[in-house]
Every structure is written in C-alpha cells, then in structure tokens.
Amino acid sequence: MSMMKEFREFAMRGNVLDLAVAVVIGAAFSKIVTAFVDGIIMPTMGMLLGGFDLSDAAVVLKAGEFDAVGKEIAAPVLLKYGMLLQSLLDFVIVAFAIFMVVKAVNRFRRQPEPEPAAPPADVLLLTEIRDLLRARVS
C-alpha cells in the first residue's frame, strides 16, 4: 500500500475529521474568549480596582537604562503577572465552556435504563410449581 493511500485512509477516518473540526472551532472560540476577557472583563476589573489596568500589571525586576539624551539603551526587565492573570482567566472560561458542552453531550448520550424483561414462560411455570410445592409442604 502506498504511503499516500495509507495517509488518505487515515485522514478520512471519522475521528480524525471530527478532531480537525474541533480544533478549528476551539481556536475560533478561544479568540472570542480572549477578546471578551481583554475587552470587557479586564477593563471592568480595572475600573473596580480604582482605575488600575490589570493587563499592564508588572513588577520591575531591572529598570531600563537611558543615555543622556533620554534614548533607551536597555529595556526594563518586567515580571508581567497581569498577562498571566488574563491567560488564566481565558483558560478558566474556555475550560468551563468545554465542561458544559461535554456535560450536555453526556446527558444526551445516556441511554435510559432498560426495563427488566419479563421472565420466559418456562421460568414462570417453574416458579408456580415451586410455590405450590412449598404451600403443600407447610
């Protein structure tokens, strides 16, 4: 079997196509969540914190260096924890959304419990015989 034919069979399996669709939709959803966090949640949190822009929050590890004219020689070294908080918030929102989708899919997948089937006629007959023999003995 040629490598191209084998690859084509692999790529056309249902699971691979489902995975590809899920990755594309996930990437688009991730962009929407990032825009939502960057454009709505973080500015609102910054306003509630008294005008503090959380996305630019950082700790200066080493100050920048400037020459006599004021031109930057070396950029400051920053520990940007605000970006980390934004990314964590993005992750939590995406993870929660995926959890809700999986939960809904699992609810639809669950099959109702099958009702117990009536025992066959010969078993019912044997049960009746047993009960009659017990009644006779006692």
mmCIF file of N, CA and C in Angstrom:
data_model
loop_
_atom_site.group_PDB
_atom_site.id
_atom_site.type_symbol
_atom_site.label_atom_id
_atom_site.label_comp_id
_atom_site.label_asym_id
_atom_site.label_seq_id
_atom_site.Cartn_x
_atom_site.Cartn_y
_atom_site.Cartn_z
ATOM 1 N N MET A 1 0.854 -1.174 0.000
ATOM 2 C CA MET A 1 0.000 0.000 0.000
ATOM 3 C C MET A 1 0.898 1.236 0.000
ATOM 4 N N SER A 2 0.630 2.162 -0.889
ATOM 5 C CA SER A 2 1.465 3.346 -0.973
ATOM 6 C C SER A 2 1.233 4.241 0.243
ATOM 7 N N MET A 3 2.220 5.031 0.539
ATOM 8 C CA MET A 3 2.136 5.906 1.707
ATOM 9 C C MET A 3 1.007 6.931 1.541
ATOM 10 N N MET A 4 0.812 7.458 0.339
ATOM 11 C CA MET A 4 -0.253 8.443 0.111
ATOM 12 C C MET A 4 -1.631 7.818 0.326
ATOM 13 N N LYS A 5 -1.817 6.592 -0.163
ATOM 14 C CA LYS A 5 -3.103 5.924 0.011
ATOM 15 C C LYS A 5 -3.365 5.646 1.489
ATOM 16 N N GLU A 6 -2.332 5.199 2.188
ATOM 17 C CA GLU A 6 -2.466 4.928 3.615
ATOM 18 C C GLU A 6 -2.775 6.212 4.386
ATOM 19 N N PHE A 7 -2.081 7.305 4.026
ATOM 20 C CA PHE A 7 -2.340 8.585 4.682
ATOM 21 C C PHE A 7 -3.766 9.065 4.395
ATOM 22 N N ARG A 8 -4.231 8.904 3.169
ATOM 23 C CA ARG A 8 -5.580 9.322 2.800
ATOM 24 C C ARG A 8 -6.617 8.555 3.624
ATOM 25 N N GLU A 9 -6.408 7.253 3.780
ATOM 26 C CA GLU A 9 -7.333 6.453 4.590
ATOM 27 C C GLU A 9 -7.325 6.917 6.044
ATOM 28 N N PHE A 10 -6.128 7.219 6.543
ATOM 29 C CA PHE A 10 -6.018 7.714 7.916
ATOM 30 C C PHE A 10 -6.726 9.060 8.079
ATOM 31 N N ALA A 11 -6.488 9.963 7.152
ATOM 32 C CA ALA A 11 -7.036 11.313 7.259
ATOM 33 C C ALA A 11 -8.547 11.345 7.052
ATOM 34 N N MET A 12 -9.089 10.390 6.348
ATOM 35 C CA MET A 12 -10.522 10.394 6.069
ATOM 36 C C MET A 12 -11.337 9.612 7.093
ATOM 37 N N ARG A 13 -10.701 9.081 8.109
ATOM 38 C CA ARG A 13 -11.452 8.413 9.173
ATOM 39 C C ARG A 13 -12.317 9.449 9.863
ATOM 40 N N GLY A 14 -13.417 9.018 10.384
ATOM 41 C CA GLY A 14 -14.343 9.931 11.040
ATOM 42 C C GLY A 14 -13.740 10.632 12.237
ATOM 43 N N ASN A 15 -12.958 9.922 13.043
ATOM 44 C CA ASN A 15 -12.398 10.525 14.245
ATOM 45 C C ASN A 15 -11.417 11.640 13.914
ATOM 46 N N VAL A 16 -10.622 11.450 12.881
ATOM 47 C CA VAL A 16 -9.642 12.474 12.508
ATOM 48 C C VAL A 16 -10.365 13.728 12.015
ATOM 49 N N LEU A 17 -11.402 13.550 11.213
ATOM 50 C CA LEU A 17 -12.154 14.709 10.734
ATOM 51 C C LEU A 17 -12.855 15.419 11.889
ATOM 52 N N ASP A 18 -13.426 14.662 12.818
ATOM 53 C CA ASP A 18 -14.062 15.269 13.987
ATOM 54 C C ASP A 18 -13.054 16.073 14.793
ATOM 55 N N LEU A 19 -11.869 15.511 14.968
ATOM 56 C CA LEU A 19 -10.822 16.202 15.715
ATOM 57 C C LEU A 19 -10.409 17.490 15.007
ATOM 58 N N ALA A 20 -10.275 17.441 13.697
ATOM 59 C CA ALA A 20 -9.895 18.633 12.941
ATOM 60 C C ALA A 20 -10.944 19.728 13.081
ATOM 61 N N VAL A 21 -12.207 19.356 12.993
ATOM 62 C CA VAL A 21 -13.285 20.336 13.162
ATOM 63 C C VAL A 21 -13.254 20.913 14.573
ATOM 64 N N ALA A 22 -13.035 20.055 15.573
ATOM 65 C CA ALA A 22 -12.988 20.519 16.961
ATOM 66 C C ALA A 22 -11.831 21.494 17.188
ATOM 67 N N VAL A 23 -10.688 21.233 16.578
ATOM 68 C CA VAL A 23 -9.539 22.131 16.738
ATOM 69 C C VAL A 23 -9.834 23.497 16.128
ATOM 70 N N VAL A 24 -10.423 23.512 14.941
ATOM 71 C CA VAL A 24 -10.743 24.783 14.280
ATOM 72 C C VAL A 24 -11.777 25.567 15.097
ATOM 73 N N ILE A 25 -12.822 24.903 15.543
ATOM 74 C CA ILE A 25 -13.847 25.585 16.347
ATOM 75 C C ILE A 25 -13.252 26.046 17.673
ATOM 76 N N GLY A 26 -12.407 25.217 18.275
ATOM 77 C CA GLY A 26 -11.762 25.593 19.537
ATOM 78 C C GLY A 26 -10.882 26.813 19.385
ATOM 79 N N ALA A 27 -10.144 26.896 18.290
ATOM 80 C CA ALA A 27 -9.286 28.061 18.057
ATOM 81 C C ALA A 27 -10.119 29.324 17.893
ATOM 82 N N ALA A 28 -11.222 29.218 17.155
ATOM 83 C CA ALA A 28 -12.097 30.383 16.980
ATOM 84 C C ALA A 28 -12.740 30.773 18.299
ATOM 85 N N PHE A 29 -13.185 29.791 19.076
ATOM 86 C CA PHE A 29 -13.801 30.078 20.373
ATOM 87 C C PHE A 29 -12.788 30.717 21.318
ATOM 88 N N SER A 30 -11.550 30.243 21.257
ATOM 89 C CA SER A 30 -10.503 30.806 22.107
ATOM 90 C C SER A 30 -10.269 32.282 21.783
ATOM 91 N N LYS A 31 -10.323 32.645 20.507
ATOM 92 C CA LYS A 31 -10.168 34.053 20.126
ATOM 93 C C LYS A 31 -11.321 34.894 20.663
ATOM 94 N N ILE A 32 -12.521 34.338 20.619
ATOM 95 C CA ILE A 32 -13.688 35.063 21.141
ATOM 96 C C ILE A 32 -13.534 35.277 22.636
ATOM 97 N N VAL A 33 -13.121 34.241 23.354
ATOM 98 C CA VAL A 33 -12.946 34.365 24.807
ATOM 99 C C VAL A 33 -11.844 35.364 25.134
ATOM 100 N N THR A 34 -10.746 35.314 24.383
ATOM 101 C CA THR A 34 -9.657 36.264 24.624
ATOM 102 C C THR A 34 -10.130 37.700 24.404
ATOM 103 N N ALA A 35 -10.883 37.934 23.349
ATOM 104 C CA ALA A 35 -11.419 39.274 23.098
ATOM 105 C C ALA A 35 -12.370 39.691 24.219
ATOM 106 N N PHE A 36 -13.183 38.760 24.700
ATOM 107 C CA PHE A 36 -14.110 39.045 25.791
ATOM 108 C C PHE A 36 -13.350 39.414 27.067
ATOM 109 N N VAL A 37 -12.319 38.655 27.393
ATOM 110 C CA VAL A 37 -11.541 38.928 28.600
ATOM 111 C C VAL A 37 -10.781 40.244 28.454
ATOM 112 N N ASP A 38 -10.099 40.423 27.315
ATOM 113 C CA ASP A 38 -9.300 41.633 27.108
ATOM 114 C C ASP A 38 -10.157 42.895 27.010
ATOM 115 N N GLY A 39 -11.310 42.787 26.342
ATOM 116 C CA GLY A 39 -12.097 43.978 26.064
ATOM 117 C C GLY A 39 -13.183 44.293 27.062
ATOM 118 N N ILE A 40 -13.657 43.289 27.819
ATOM 119 C CA ILE A 40 -14.775 43.535 28.726
ATOM 120 C C ILE A 40 -14.412 43.262 30.182
ATOM 121 N N ILE A 41 -13.903 42.067 30.462
ATOM 122 C CA ILE A 41 -13.672 41.695 31.861
ATOM 123 C C ILE A 41 -12.520 42.481 32.481
ATOM 124 N N MET A 42 -11.376 42.521 31.815
ATOM 125 C CA MET A 42 -10.214 43.189 32.407
ATOM 126 C C MET A 42 -10.425 44.693 32.599
ATOM 127 N N PRO A 43 -11.004 45.427 31.629
ATOM 128 C CA PRO A 43 -11.268 46.841 31.897
ATOM 129 C C PRO A 43 -12.268 47.045 33.048
ATOM 130 N N THR A 44 -13.270 46.162 33.135
ATOM 131 C CA THR A 44 -14.237 46.269 34.231
ATOM 132 C C THR A 44 -13.554 46.014 35.564
ATOM 133 N N MET A 45 -12.695 44.998 35.620
ATOM 134 C CA MET A 45 -11.964 44.727 36.859
ATOM 135 C C MET A 45 -11.037 45.894 37.192
ATOM 136 N N GLY A 46 -10.403 46.470 36.178
ATOM 137 C CA GLY A 46 -9.536 47.621 36.408
ATOM 138 C C GLY A 46 -10.299 48.802 36.956
ATOM 139 N N MET A 47 -11.509 49.038 36.435
ATOM 140 C CA MET A 47 -12.331 50.133 36.935
ATOM 141 C C MET A 47 -12.739 49.877 38.389
ATOM 142 N N LEU A 48 -13.084 48.635 38.694
ATOM 143 C CA LEU A 48 -13.471 48.302 40.069
ATOM 144 C C LEU A 48 -12.292 48.410 41.034
ATOM 145 N N LEU A 49 -11.081 48.247 40.514
ATOM 146 C CA LEU A 49 -9.881 48.375 41.344
ATOM 147 C C LEU A 49 -9.375 49.807 41.395
ATOM 148 N N GLY A 50 -10.174 50.750 40.954
ATOM 149 C CA GLY A 50 -9.803 52.162 41.054
ATOM 150 C C GLY A 50 -8.972 52.658 39.892
ATOM 151 N N GLY A 51 -9.237 52.186 38.709
ATOM 152 C CA GLY A 51 -8.524 52.668 37.531
ATOM 153 C C GLY A 51 -7.221 51.949 37.264
ATOM 154 N N PHE A 52 -6.947 50.892 37.990
ATOM 155 C CA PHE A 52 -5.717 50.121 37.812
ATOM 156 C C PHE A 52 -5.882 49.193 36.624
ATOM 157 N N ASP A 53 -4.994 49.319 35.619
ATOM 158 C CA ASP A 53 -5.060 48.466 34.439
ATOM 159 C C ASP A 53 -4.356 47.158 34.755
ATOM 160 N N LEU A 54 -5.151 46.127 34.981
ATOM 161 C CA LEU A 54 -4.609 44.845 35.407
ATOM 162 C C LEU A 54 -3.787 44.171 34.314
ATOM 163 N N SER A 55 -4.123 44.415 33.047
ATOM 164 C CA SER A 55 -3.384 43.755 31.966
ATOM 165 C C SER A 55 -1.941 44.258 31.872
ATOM 166 N N ASP A 56 -1.673 45.473 32.334
ATOM 167 C CA ASP A 56 -0.311 46.014 32.314
ATOM 168 C C ASP A 56 0.408 45.826 33.642
ATOM 169 N N ALA A 57 -0.211 45.133 34.585
ATOM 170 C CA ALA A 57 0.388 44.957 35.900
ATOM 171 C C ALA A 57 1.683 44.153 35.778
ATOM 172 N N ALA A 58 2.732 44.682 36.373
ATOM 173 C CA ALA A 58 4.029 44.023 36.299
ATOM 174 C C ALA A 58 4.904 44.484 37.460
ATOM 175 N N VAL A 59 5.881 43.682 37.762
ATOM 176 C CA VAL A 59 6.888 44.030 38.760
ATOM 177 C C VAL A 59 8.177 44.284 37.994
ATOM 178 N N VAL A 60 8.813 45.425 38.266
ATOM 179 C CA VAL A 60 10.060 45.772 37.585
ATOM 180 C C VAL A 60 11.200 45.036 38.274
ATOM 181 N N LEU A 61 11.834 44.136 37.549
ATOM 182 C CA LEU A 61 12.979 43.412 38.095
ATOM 183 C C LEU A 61 14.269 44.201 37.898
ATOM 184 N N LYS A 62 14.344 44.889 36.762
ATOM 185 C CA LYS A 62 15.514 45.725 36.484
ATOM 186 C C LYS A 62 15.025 46.910 35.665
ATOM 187 N N ALA A 63 15.328 48.095 36.125
ATOM 188 C CA ALA A 63 14.875 49.309 35.442
ATOM 189 C C ALA A 63 15.596 49.444 34.096
ATOM 190 N N GLY A 64 14.943 50.130 33.178
ATOM 191 C CA GLY A 64 15.549 50.378 31.877
ATOM 192 C C GLY A 64 16.698 51.363 31.995
ATOM 193 N N GLU A 65 17.601 51.304 31.030
ATOM 194 C CA GLU A 65 18.746 52.213 31.019
ATOM 195 C C GLU A 65 18.583 53.204 29.873
ATOM 196 N N PHE A 66 18.879 54.470 30.172
ATOM 197 C CA PHE A 66 18.735 55.545 29.184
ATOM 198 C C PHE A 66 20.045 56.307 29.096
ATOM 199 N N ASP A 67 20.343 56.840 27.899
ATOM 200 C CA ASP A 67 21.539 57.662 27.746
ATOM 201 C C ASP A 67 21.212 59.098 28.139
ATOM 202 N N ALA A 68 22.154 60.008 27.976
ATOM 203 C CA ALA A 68 21.999 61.399 28.403
ATOM 204 C C ALA A 68 20.894 62.113 27.635
ATOM 205 N N VAL A 69 20.630 61.714 26.419
ATOM 206 C CA VAL A 69 19.615 62.344 25.589
ATOM 207 C C VAL A 69 18.213 61.829 25.970
ATOM 208 N N GLY A 70 18.143 60.689 26.626
ATOM 209 C CA GLY A 70 16.864 60.087 27.001
ATOM 210 C C GLY A 70 16.483 58.918 26.121
ATOM 211 N N LYS A 71 17.388 58.540 25.243
ATOM 212 C CA LYS A 71 17.129 57.390 24.378
ATOM 213 C C LYS A 71 17.369 56.112 25.181
ATOM 214 N N GLU A 72 16.461 55.147 24.982
ATOM 215 C CA GLU A 72 16.555 53.896 25.747
ATOM 216 C C GLU A 72 17.707 53.043 25.234
ATOM 217 N N ILE A 73 18.588 52.681 26.147
ATOM 218 C CA ILE A 73 19.725 51.817 25.809
ATOM 219 C C ILE A 73 19.342 50.356 26.053
ATOM 220 N N ALA A 74 18.748 50.098 27.215
ATOM 221 C CA ALA A 74 18.334 48.734 27.570
ATOM 222 C C ALA A 74 16.903 48.806 28.102
ATOM 223 N N ALA A 75 16.068 47.915 27.625
ATOM 224 C CA ALA A 75 14.668 47.880 28.064
ATOM 225 C C ALA A 75 14.583 47.349 29.493
ATOM 226 N N PRO A 76 13.557 47.775 30.206
ATOM 227 C CA PRO A 76 13.399 47.251 31.569
ATOM 228 C C PRO A 76 13.015 45.766 31.536
ATOM 229 N N VAL A 77 13.397 45.078 32.578
ATOM 230 C CA VAL A 77 13.037 43.669 32.726
ATOM 231 C C VAL A 77 11.823 43.622 33.647
ATOM 232 N N LEU A 78 10.710 43.094 33.115
ATOM 233 C CA LEU A 78 9.451 43.107 33.858
ATOM 234 C C LEU A 78 8.936 41.691 34.094
ATOM 235 N N LEU A 79 8.330 41.506 35.242
ATOM 236 C CA LEU A 79 7.625 40.272 35.556
ATOM 237 C C LEU A 79 6.139 40.595 35.373
ATOM 238 N N LYS A 80 5.573 40.210 34.217
ATOM 239 C CA LYS A 80 4.227 40.636 33.817
ATOM 240 C C LYS A 80 3.170 39.676 34.359
ATOM 241 N N TYR A 81 2.792 39.871 35.599
ATOM 242 C CA TYR A 81 1.791 38.986 36.200
ATOM 243 C C TYR A 81 0.382 39.317 35.718
ATOM 244 N N GLY A 82 0.153 40.505 35.206
ATOM 245 C CA GLY A 82 -1.158 40.858 34.664
ATOM 246 C C GLY A 82 -1.504 40.015 33.441
ATOM 247 N N MET A 83 -0.514 39.782 32.591
ATOM 248 C CA MET A 83 -0.736 38.933 31.414
ATOM 249 C C MET A 83 -1.044 37.500 31.843
ATOM 250 N N LEU A 84 -0.374 37.037 32.901
ATOM 251 C CA LEU A 84 -0.627 35.698 33.421
ATOM 252 C C LEU A 84 -2.059 35.597 33.943
ATOM 253 N N LEU A 85 -2.509 36.617 34.662
ATOM 254 C CA LEU A 85 -3.888 36.599 35.161
ATOM 255 C C LEU A 85 -4.885 36.561 34.007
ATOM 256 N N GLN A 86 -4.629 37.327 32.966
ATOM 257 C CA GLN A 86 -5.508 37.308 31.795
ATOM 258 C C GLN A 86 -5.554 35.923 31.157
ATOM 259 N N SER A 87 -4.392 35.317 30.997
ATOM 260 C CA SER A 87 -4.340 33.986 30.393
ATOM 261 C C SER A 87 -5.044 32.950 31.265
ATOM 262 N N LEU A 88 -4.878 33.052 32.570
ATOM 263 C CA LEU A 88 -5.567 32.132 33.472
ATOM 264 C C LEU A 88 -7.077 32.303 33.378
ATOM 265 N N LEU A 89 -7.529 33.543 33.290
ATOM 266 C CA LEU A 89 -8.959 33.795 33.155
ATOM 267 C C LEU A 89 -9.477 33.253 31.825
ATOM 268 N N ASP A 90 -8.721 33.435 30.758
ATOM 269 C CA ASP A 90 -9.083 32.850 29.455
ATOM 270 C C ASP A 90 -9.238 31.335 29.584
ATOM 271 N N PHE A 91 -8.249 30.715 30.220
ATOM 272 C CA PHE A 91 -8.274 29.262 30.370
ATOM 273 C C PHE A 91 -9.491 28.798 31.163
ATOM 274 N N VAL A 92 -9.785 29.469 32.256
ATOM 275 C CA VAL A 92 -10.917 29.065 33.095
ATOM 276 C C VAL A 92 -12.226 29.172 32.313
ATOM 277 N N ILE A 93 -12.390 30.233 31.549
ATOM 278 C CA ILE A 93 -13.628 30.402 30.774
ATOM 279 C C ILE A 93 -13.733 29.324 29.696
ATOM 280 N N VAL A 94 -12.642 29.071 28.973
ATOM 281 C CA VAL A 94 -12.678 28.045 27.929
ATOM 282 C C VAL A 94 -12.913 26.664 28.549
ATOM 283 N N ALA A 95 -12.232 26.360 29.652
ATOM 284 C CA ALA A 95 -12.401 25.061 30.305
ATOM 285 C C ALA A 95 -13.836 24.884 30.791
ATOM 286 N N PHE A 96 -14.431 25.947 31.348
ATOM 287 C CA PHE A 96 -15.812 25.847 31.821
ATOM 288 C C PHE A 96 -16.770 25.631 30.646
ATOM 289 N N ALA A 97 -16.536 26.327 29.556
ATOM 290 C CA ALA A 97 -17.402 26.155 28.382
ATOM 291 C C ALA A 97 -17.297 24.734 27.834
ATOM 292 N N ILE A 98 -16.088 24.197 27.764
ATOM 293 C CA ILE A 98 -15.913 22.829 27.292
ATOM 294 C C ILE A 98 -16.578 21.846 28.244
ATOM 295 N N PHE A 99 -16.448 22.091 29.547
ATOM 296 C CA PHE A 99 -17.109 21.241 30.541
ATOM 297 C C PHE A 99 -18.618 21.227 30.322
ATOM 298 N N MET A 100 -19.198 22.393 30.068
ATOM 299 C CA MET A 100 -20.646 22.461 29.866
ATOM 300 C C MET A 100 -21.064 21.719 28.594
ATOM 301 N N VAL A 101 -20.259 21.817 27.535
ATOM 302 C CA VAL A 101 -20.575 21.103 26.291
ATOM 303 C C VAL A 101 -20.488 19.598 26.514
ATOM 304 N N VAL A 102 -19.429 19.143 27.178
ATOM 305 C CA VAL A 102 -19.265 17.708 27.433
ATOM 306 C C VAL A 102 -20.397 17.203 28.329
ATOM 307 N N LYS A 103 -20.770 18.006 29.308
ATOM 308 C CA LYS A 103 -21.865 17.613 30.195
ATOM 309 C C LYS A 103 -23.170 17.464 29.413
ATOM 310 N N ALA A 104 -23.446 18.388 28.504
ATOM 311 C CA ALA A 104 -24.662 18.310 27.695
ATOM 312 C C ALA A 104 -24.627 17.095 26.763
ATOM 313 N N VAL A 105 -23.477 16.843 26.153
ATOM 314 C CA VAL A 105 -23.355 15.688 25.257
ATOM 315 C C VAL A 105 -23.547 14.397 26.041
ATOM 316 N N ASN A 106 -22.959 14.315 27.223
ATOM 317 C CA ASN A 106 -23.116 13.106 28.034
ATOM 318 C C ASN A 106 -24.569 12.896 28.452
ATOM 319 N N ARG A 107 -25.293 13.960 28.703
ATOM 320 C CA ARG A 107 -26.701 13.842 29.081
ATOM 321 C C ARG A 107 -27.508 13.260 27.918
ATOM 322 N N PHE A 108 -27.195 13.682 26.696
ATOM 323 C CA PHE A 108 -27.911 13.160 25.544
ATOM 324 C C PHE A 108 -27.473 11.739 25.190
ATOM 325 N N ARG A 109 -26.248 11.394 25.495
ATOM 326 C CA ARG A 109 -25.730 10.069 25.185
ATOM 327 C C ARG A 109 -26.277 8.998 26.112
ATOM 328 N N ARG A 110 -26.564 9.388 27.363
ATOM 329 C CA ARG A 110 -27.025 8.401 28.330
ATOM 330 C C ARG A 110 -28.284 7.726 27.839
ATOM 331 N N GLN A 111 -28.253 6.432 27.852
ATOM 332 C CA GLN A 111 -29.418 5.660 27.447
ATOM 333 C C GLN A 111 -30.276 5.430 28.677
ATOM 334 N N PRO A 112 -31.583 5.518 28.522
ATOM 335 C CA PRO A 112 -32.428 5.221 29.681
ATOM 336 C C PRO A 112 -32.254 3.759 30.086
ATOM 337 N N GLU A 113 -32.393 3.528 31.369
ATOM 338 C CA GLU A 113 -32.250 2.169 31.875
ATOM 339 C C GLU A 113 -33.319 1.280 31.250
ATOM 340 N N PRO A 114 -32.917 0.174 30.672
ATOM 341 C CA PRO A 114 -33.931 -0.706 30.090
ATOM 342 C C PRO A 114 -34.768 -1.344 31.193
ATOM 343 N N GLU A 115 -36.044 -1.443 30.942
ATOM 344 C CA GLU A 115 -36.918 -2.062 31.922
ATOM 345 C C GLU A 115 -36.632 -3.555 31.939
ATOM 346 N N PRO A 116 -36.669 -4.145 33.127
ATOM 347 C CA PRO A 116 -36.371 -5.575 33.192
ATOM 348 C C PRO A 116 -37.378 -6.370 32.357
ATOM 349 N N ALA A 117 -36.850 -7.289 31.602
ATOM 350 C CA ALA A 117 -37.699 -8.098 30.735
ATOM 351 C C ALA A 117 -38.446 -9.129 31.583
ATOM 352 N N ALA A 118 -39.649 -9.441 31.172
ATOM 353 C CA ALA A 118 -40.422 -10.459 31.876
ATOM 354 C C ALA A 118 -39.733 -11.805 31.702
ATOM 355 N N PRO A 119 -39.729 -12.605 32.758
ATOM 356 C CA PRO A 119 -39.082 -13.905 32.629
ATOM 357 C C PRO A 119 -39.812 -14.777 31.611
ATOM 358 N N PRO A 120 -39.098 -15.683 30.985
ATOM 359 C CA PRO A 120 -39.729 -16.560 29.996
ATOM 360 C C PRO A 120 -40.834 -17.412 30.640
ATOM 361 N N ALA A 121 -41.689 -17.939 29.796
ATOM 362 C CA ALA A 121 -42.848 -18.702 30.264
ATOM 363 C C ALA A 121 -42.427 -19.929 31.064
ATOM 364 N N ASP A 122 -41.362 -20.616 30.661
ATOM 365 C CA ASP A 122 -40.961 -21.815 31.400
ATOM 366 C C ASP A 122 -40.472 -21.475 32.797
ATOM 367 N N VAL A 123 -39.814 -20.316 32.945
ATOM 368 C CA VAL A 123 -39.367 -19.894 34.273
ATOM 369 C C VAL A 123 -40.583 -19.558 35.139
ATOM 370 N N LEU A 124 -41.571 -18.880 34.574
ATOM 371 C CA LEU A 124 -42.798 -18.582 35.330
ATOM 372 C C LEU A 124 -43.496 -19.868 35.770
ATOM 373 N N LEU A 125 -43.553 -20.850 34.896
ATOM 374 C CA LEU A 125 -44.195 -22.131 35.212
ATOM 375 C C LEU A 125 -43.446 -22.837 36.333
ATOM 376 N N LEU A 126 -42.126 -22.859 36.244
ATOM 377 C CA LEU A 126 -41.335 -23.487 37.302
ATOM 378 C C LEU A 126 -41.495 -22.756 38.631
ATOM 379 N N THR A 127 -41.599 -21.434 38.596
ATOM 380 C CA THR A 127 -41.810 -20.656 39.818
ATOM 381 C C THR A 127 -43.155 -21.013 40.447
ATOM 382 N N GLU A 128 -44.183 -21.141 39.628
ATOM 383 C CA GLU A 128 -45.505 -21.520 40.154
ATOM 384 C C GLU A 128 -45.469 -22.909 40.782
ATOM 385 N N ILE A 129 -44.782 -23.848 40.128
ATOM 386 C CA ILE A 129 -44.673 -25.208 40.667
ATOM 387 C C ILE A 129 -43.951 -25.185 42.012
ATOM 388 N N ARG A 130 -42.862 -24.415 42.083
ATOM 389 C CA ARG A 130 -42.112 -24.299 43.335
ATOM 390 C C ARG A 130 -42.993 -23.755 44.442
ATOM 391 N N ASP A 131 -43.742 -22.682 44.137
ATOM 392 C CA ASP A 131 -44.604 -22.072 45.150
ATOM 393 C C ASP A 131 -45.691 -23.042 45.612
ATOM 394 N N LEU A 132 -46.264 -23.838 44.684
ATOM 395 C CA LEU A 132 -47.284 -24.818 45.060
ATOM 396 C C LEU A 132 -46.695 -25.920 45.950
ATOM 397 N N LEU A 133 -45.479 -26.363 45.638
ATOM 398 C CA LEU A 133 -44.839 -27.389 46.460
ATOM 399 C C LEU A 133 -44.530 -26.857 47.857
ATOM 400 N N ARG A 134 -44.106 -25.619 47.957
ATOM 401 C CA ARG A 134 -43.848 -25.006 49.269
ATOM 402 C C ARG A 134 -45.142 -24.925 50.072
ATOM 403 N N ALA A 135 -46.221 -24.552 49.394
ATOM 404 C CA ALA A 135 -47.500 -24.413 50.104
ATOM 405 C C ALA A 135 -47.972 -25.770 50.598
ATOM 406 N N ARG A 136 -47.729 -26.825 49.847
ATOM 407 C CA ARG A 136 -48.157 -28.164 50.217
ATOM 408 C C ARG A 136 -47.356 -28.699 51.417
ATOM 409 N N VAL A 137 -46.040 -28.376 51.441
ATOM 410 C CA VAL A 137 -45.162 -28.877 52.491
ATOM 411 C C VAL A 137 -45.469 -28.178 53.813
ATOM 412 N N SER A 138 -45.807 -26.952 53.816
ATOM 413 C CA SER A 138 -46.009 -26.252 55.071
ATOM 414 C C SER A 138 -47.413 -26.316 55.598
#
